[in-house]
Amino acid sequence: MNEHSIFMRRCMELAEIARQRGDSPVGSVLVLDGQIIAEGIEGGKTHRDITYHAEIEAIRQATEKLSSQDLSACTMYTTHEPCIMCSYVIRHTRISSVVMAITTGDIGGSSSAYPLLKDITIKKWGPPPELIELTS
């Protein structure tokens, strides 16, 4: 089993928790030096807060744990392509790689008309993250 499979399996477990409580089935983890340092479970409906996306929750946890908003040494794994909102947070924290299982089209941070994950014009963010789309 490759490294991507191990971390994506954990994302799927987190997504199942979200699904069981009535949220969109999205789970996300942040990995640093081969170890999961933060996890996020989709919770917009549960918490009645649109910003409670799995990716943002993982980022919140990681920045608290590391006492830094610089996550450039981290890789994010997520069951779904990060949305435009999550993509902004990913770019702001300079996450170096994003591994995703499903693209989301119209609202996606790389596949929509607003591909923030790929943008090279906002110099403050630095280079875009490496994007890895896993196929079944």
PDB file of C-alpha atoms in Angstrom:
ATOM      1  CA  MET A   1       0.000   0.000   0.000  1.00  0.00           C
ATOM      2  CA  ASN A   2       1.461   3.365  -0.969  1.00  0.00           C
ATOM      3  CA  GLU A   3       1.651   6.427   1.260  1.00  0.00           C
ATOM      4  CA  HIS A   4      -1.198   8.194  -0.549  1.00  0.00           C
ATOM      5  CA  SER A   5      -3.505   5.228   0.126  1.00  0.00           C
ATOM      6  CA  ILE A   6      -2.739   5.229   3.846  1.00  0.00           C
ATOM      7  CA  PHE A   7      -3.556   8.912   4.298  1.00  0.00           C
ATOM      8  CA  MET A   8      -6.559   8.838   1.969  1.00  0.00           C
ATOM      9  CA  ARG A   9      -7.975   5.911   3.929  1.00  0.00           C
ATOM     10  CA  ARG A  10      -7.973   8.110   7.042  1.00  0.00           C
ATOM     11  CA  CYS A  11      -9.704  10.871   5.063  1.00  0.00           C
ATOM     12  CA  MET A  12     -12.397   8.370   4.069  1.00  0.00           C
ATOM     13  CA  GLU A  13     -12.918   7.388   7.716  1.00  0.00           C
ATOM     14  CA  LEU A  14     -13.366  11.063   8.629  1.00  0.00           C
ATOM     15  CA  ALA A  15     -15.734  11.562   5.687  1.00  0.00           C
ATOM     16  CA  GLU A  16     -17.873   8.685   6.941  1.00  0.00           C
ATOM     17  CA  ILE A  17     -18.198  10.401  10.325  1.00  0.00           C
ATOM     18  CA  ALA A  18     -19.399  13.536   8.527  1.00  0.00           C
ATOM     19  CA  ARG A  19     -21.869  11.537   6.424  1.00  0.00           C
ATOM     20  CA  GLN A  20     -23.292   9.748   9.463  1.00  0.00           C
ATOM     21  CA  ARG A  21     -24.088  13.033  11.175  1.00  0.00           C
ATOM     22  CA  GLY A  22     -25.716  14.542   8.074  1.00  0.00           C
ATOM     23  CA  ASP A  23     -22.864  16.613   6.662  1.00  0.00           C
ATOM     24  CA  SER A  24     -21.263  16.305   3.239  1.00  0.00           C
ATOM     25  CA  PRO A  25     -18.902  13.299   3.306  1.00  0.00           C
ATOM     26  CA  VAL A  26     -15.581  15.136   3.318  1.00  0.00           C
ATOM     27  CA  GLY A  27     -12.513  14.356   5.397  1.00  0.00           C
ATOM     28  CA  SER A  28      -9.064  15.899   5.323  1.00  0.00           C
ATOM     29  CA  VAL A  29      -5.683  15.401   6.972  1.00  0.00           C
ATOM     30  CA  LEU A  30      -2.446  17.372   7.012  1.00  0.00           C
ATOM     31  CA  VAL A  31       0.797  15.426   6.911  1.00  0.00           C
ATOM     32  CA  LEU A  32       4.225  16.617   8.033  1.00  0.00           C
ATOM     33  CA  ASP A  33       7.298  14.380   7.810  1.00  0.00           C
ATOM     34  CA  GLY A  34       5.144  11.321   7.064  1.00  0.00           C
ATOM     35  CA  GLN A  35       2.882  11.814  10.101  1.00  0.00           C
ATOM     36  CA  ILE A  36      -0.680  13.100  10.359  1.00  0.00           C
ATOM     37  CA  ILE A  37      -0.537  16.295  12.401  1.00  0.00           C
ATOM     38  CA  ALA A  38      -4.124  17.493  11.931  1.00  0.00           C
ATOM     39  CA  GLU A  39      -7.516  16.194  10.836  1.00  0.00           C
ATOM     40  CA  GLY A  40     -10.711  17.826   9.668  1.00  0.00           C
ATOM     41  CA  ILE A  41     -14.288  16.616   9.336  1.00  0.00           C
ATOM     42  CA  GLU A  42     -16.891  18.473   7.295  1.00  0.00           C
ATOM     43  CA  GLY A  43     -19.328  20.115   9.688  1.00  0.00           C
ATOM     44  CA  GLY A  44     -21.209  22.984   8.054  1.00  0.00           C
ATOM     45  CA  LYS A  45     -24.648  21.559   8.847  1.00  0.00           C
ATOM     46  CA  THR A  46     -23.722  20.178  12.252  1.00  0.00           C
ATOM     47  CA  HIS A  47     -22.214  23.464  13.438  1.00  0.00           C
ATOM     48  CA  ARG A  48     -24.436  25.733  11.323  1.00  0.00           C
ATOM     49  CA  ASP A  49     -21.279  27.424  10.048  1.00  0.00           C
ATOM     50  CA  ILE A  50     -20.470  27.499   6.331  1.00  0.00           C
ATOM     51  CA  THR A  51     -16.736  27.838   7.083  1.00  0.00           C
ATOM     52  CA  TYR A  52     -16.651  24.498   8.891  1.00  0.00           C
ATOM     53  CA  HIS A  53     -15.111  22.625   5.938  1.00  0.00           C
ATOM     54  CA  ALA A  54     -12.846  19.628   6.550  1.00  0.00           C
ATOM     55  CA  GLU A  55      -9.829  21.291   4.939  1.00  0.00           C
ATOM     56  CA  ILE A  56     -10.190  24.486   6.969  1.00  0.00           C
ATOM     57  CA  GLU A  57     -10.638  22.526  10.190  1.00  0.00           C
ATOM     58  CA  ALA A  58      -7.447  20.565   9.499  1.00  0.00           C
ATOM     59  CA  ILE A  59      -5.608  23.825   8.786  1.00  0.00           C
ATOM     60  CA  ARG A  60      -6.931  25.418  11.996  1.00  0.00           C
ATOM     61  CA  GLN A  61      -5.715  22.413  13.977  1.00  0.00           C
ATOM     62  CA  ALA A  62      -2.300  22.400  12.299  1.00  0.00           C
ATOM     63  CA  THR A  63      -1.646  26.125  12.723  1.00  0.00           C
ATOM     64  CA  GLU A  64      -2.513  25.836  16.401  1.00  0.00           C
ATOM     65  CA  LYS A  65      -0.306  22.775  16.865  1.00  0.00           C
ATOM     66  CA  LEU A  66       2.650  24.324  15.029  1.00  0.00           C
ATOM     67  CA  SER A  67       2.022  27.871  16.322  1.00  0.00           C
ATOM     68  CA  SER A  68       2.454  29.069  12.757  1.00  0.00           C
ATOM     69  CA  GLN A  69       0.411  29.852   9.676  1.00  0.00           C
ATOM     70  CA  ASP A  70       3.301  28.641   7.511  1.00  0.00           C
ATOM     71  CA  LEU A  71       2.358  25.107   6.496  1.00  0.00           C
ATOM     72  CA  SER A  72       4.734  24.986   3.542  1.00  0.00           C
ATOM     73  CA  ALA A  73       6.268  21.736   4.741  1.00  0.00           C
ATOM     74  CA  CYS A  74       2.853  20.024   4.821  1.00  0.00           C
ATOM     75  CA  THR A  75       0.832  17.953   2.394  1.00  0.00           C
ATOM     76  CA  MET A  76      -2.953  18.024   2.519  1.00  0.00           C
ATOM     77  CA  TYR A  77      -5.025  14.958   1.730  1.00  0.00           C
ATOM     78  CA  THR A  78      -8.741  15.371   1.129  1.00  0.00           C
ATOM     79  CA  THR A  79     -11.579  13.260  -0.183  1.00  0.00           C
ATOM     80  CA  HIS A  80     -12.789  16.096  -2.435  1.00  0.00           C
ATOM     81  CA  GLU A  81     -11.154  18.868  -4.402  1.00  0.00           C
ATOM     82  CA  PRO A  82     -10.971  21.873  -2.064  1.00  0.00           C
ATOM     83  CA  CYS A  83     -13.611  24.494  -2.816  1.00  0.00           C
ATOM     84  CA  ILE A  84     -12.732  28.083  -3.645  1.00  0.00           C
ATOM     85  CA  MET A  85     -12.960  29.131   0.032  1.00  0.00           C
ATOM     86  CA  CYS A  86     -10.708  26.302   1.212  1.00  0.00           C
ATOM     87  CA  SER A  87      -8.320  26.981  -1.654  1.00  0.00           C
ATOM     88  CA  TYR A  88      -7.807  30.541  -0.446  1.00  0.00           C
ATOM     89  CA  VAL A  89      -6.860  29.239   3.019  1.00  0.00           C
ATOM     90  CA  ILE A  90      -4.581  26.570   1.511  1.00  0.00           C
ATOM     91  CA  ARG A  91      -2.758  29.210  -0.545  1.00  0.00           C
ATOM     92  CA  HIS A  92      -2.547  31.656   2.375  1.00  0.00           C
ATOM     93  CA  THR A  93      -0.896  28.990   4.564  1.00  0.00           C
ATOM     94  CA  ARG A  94       1.363  27.887   1.678  1.00  0.00           C
ATOM     95  CA  ILE A  95       0.584  24.163   1.837  1.00  0.00           C
ATOM     96  CA  SER A  96       2.997  22.585  -0.638  1.00  0.00           C
ATOM     97  CA  SER A  97       0.906  19.687  -1.995  1.00  0.00           C
ATOM     98  CA  VAL A  98      -2.761  18.769  -2.175  1.00  0.00           C
ATOM     99  CA  VAL A  99      -3.801  15.179  -2.807  1.00  0.00           C
ATOM    100  CA  MET A 100      -7.492  14.816  -3.676  1.00  0.00           C
ATOM    101  CA  ALA A 101      -9.776  11.977  -4.646  1.00  0.00           C
ATOM    102  CA  ILE A 102     -12.770  13.662  -6.332  1.00  0.00           C
ATOM    103  CA  THR A 103     -12.946  16.895  -8.336  1.00  0.00           C
ATOM    104  CA  THR A 104     -15.909  19.188  -7.684  1.00  0.00           C
ATOM    105  CA  GLY A 105     -16.304  21.242 -10.851  1.00  0.00           C
ATOM    106  CA  ASP A 106     -18.116  24.566 -10.479  1.00  0.00           C
ATOM    107  CA  ILE A 107     -16.931  25.267  -6.927  1.00  0.00           C
ATOM    108  CA  GLY A 108     -13.524  23.588  -7.109  1.00  0.00           C
ATOM    109  CA  GLY A 109     -10.319  25.397  -6.375  1.00  0.00           C
ATOM    110  CA  SER A 110      -8.592  23.895  -9.401  1.00  0.00           C
ATOM    111  CA  SER A 111     -11.308  22.710 -11.813  1.00  0.00           C
ATOM    112  CA  SER A 112     -13.681  25.703 -11.696  1.00  0.00           C
ATOM    113  CA  ALA A 113     -13.548  29.020 -13.521  1.00  0.00           C
ATOM    114  CA  TYR A 114     -11.720  30.344 -10.411  1.00  0.00           C
ATOM    115  CA  PRO A 115      -8.711  28.004 -10.042  1.00  0.00           C
ATOM    116  CA  LEU A 116      -7.105  29.586  -6.956  1.00  0.00           C
ATOM    117  CA  LEU A 117      -5.032  26.463  -6.351  1.00  0.00           C
ATOM    118  CA  LYS A 118      -3.298  27.033  -9.696  1.00  0.00           C
ATOM    119  CA  ASP A 119      -3.062  30.841  -9.691  1.00  0.00           C
ATOM    120  CA  ILE A 120       0.405  32.288 -10.268  1.00  0.00           C
ATOM    121  CA  THR A 121      -0.584  35.972 -10.395  1.00  0.00           C
ATOM    122  CA  ILE A 122      -0.951  36.555  -6.651  1.00  0.00           C
ATOM    123  CA  LYS A 123       2.727  36.893  -5.792  1.00  0.00           C
ATOM    124  CA  LYS A 124       2.114  37.150  -2.023  1.00  0.00           C
ATOM    125  CA  TRP A 125       1.087  33.479  -1.982  1.00  0.00           C
ATOM    126  CA  GLY A 126       4.222  32.169  -3.641  1.00  0.00           C
ATOM    127  CA  PRO A 127       4.093  29.183  -5.985  1.00  0.00           C
ATOM    128  CA  PRO A 128       0.925  27.099  -6.217  1.00  0.00           C
ATOM    129  CA  PRO A 129       0.852  23.726  -4.489  1.00  0.00           C
ATOM    130  CA  GLU A 130       1.509  20.519  -6.355  1.00  0.00           C
ATOM    131  CA  LEU A 131      -1.912  19.030  -7.176  1.00  0.00           C
ATOM    132  CA  ILE A 132      -2.313  15.268  -7.213  1.00  0.00           C
ATOM    133  CA  GLU A 133      -5.628  13.780  -8.308  1.00  0.00           C
ATOM    134  CA  LEU A 134      -6.032  10.161  -7.301  1.00  0.00           C
ATOM    135  CA  THR A 135      -8.090   7.967  -9.570  1.00  0.00           C
ATOM    136  CA  SER A 136     -10.028   4.931  -8.477  1.00  0.00           C
TER     137      SER A 136
END
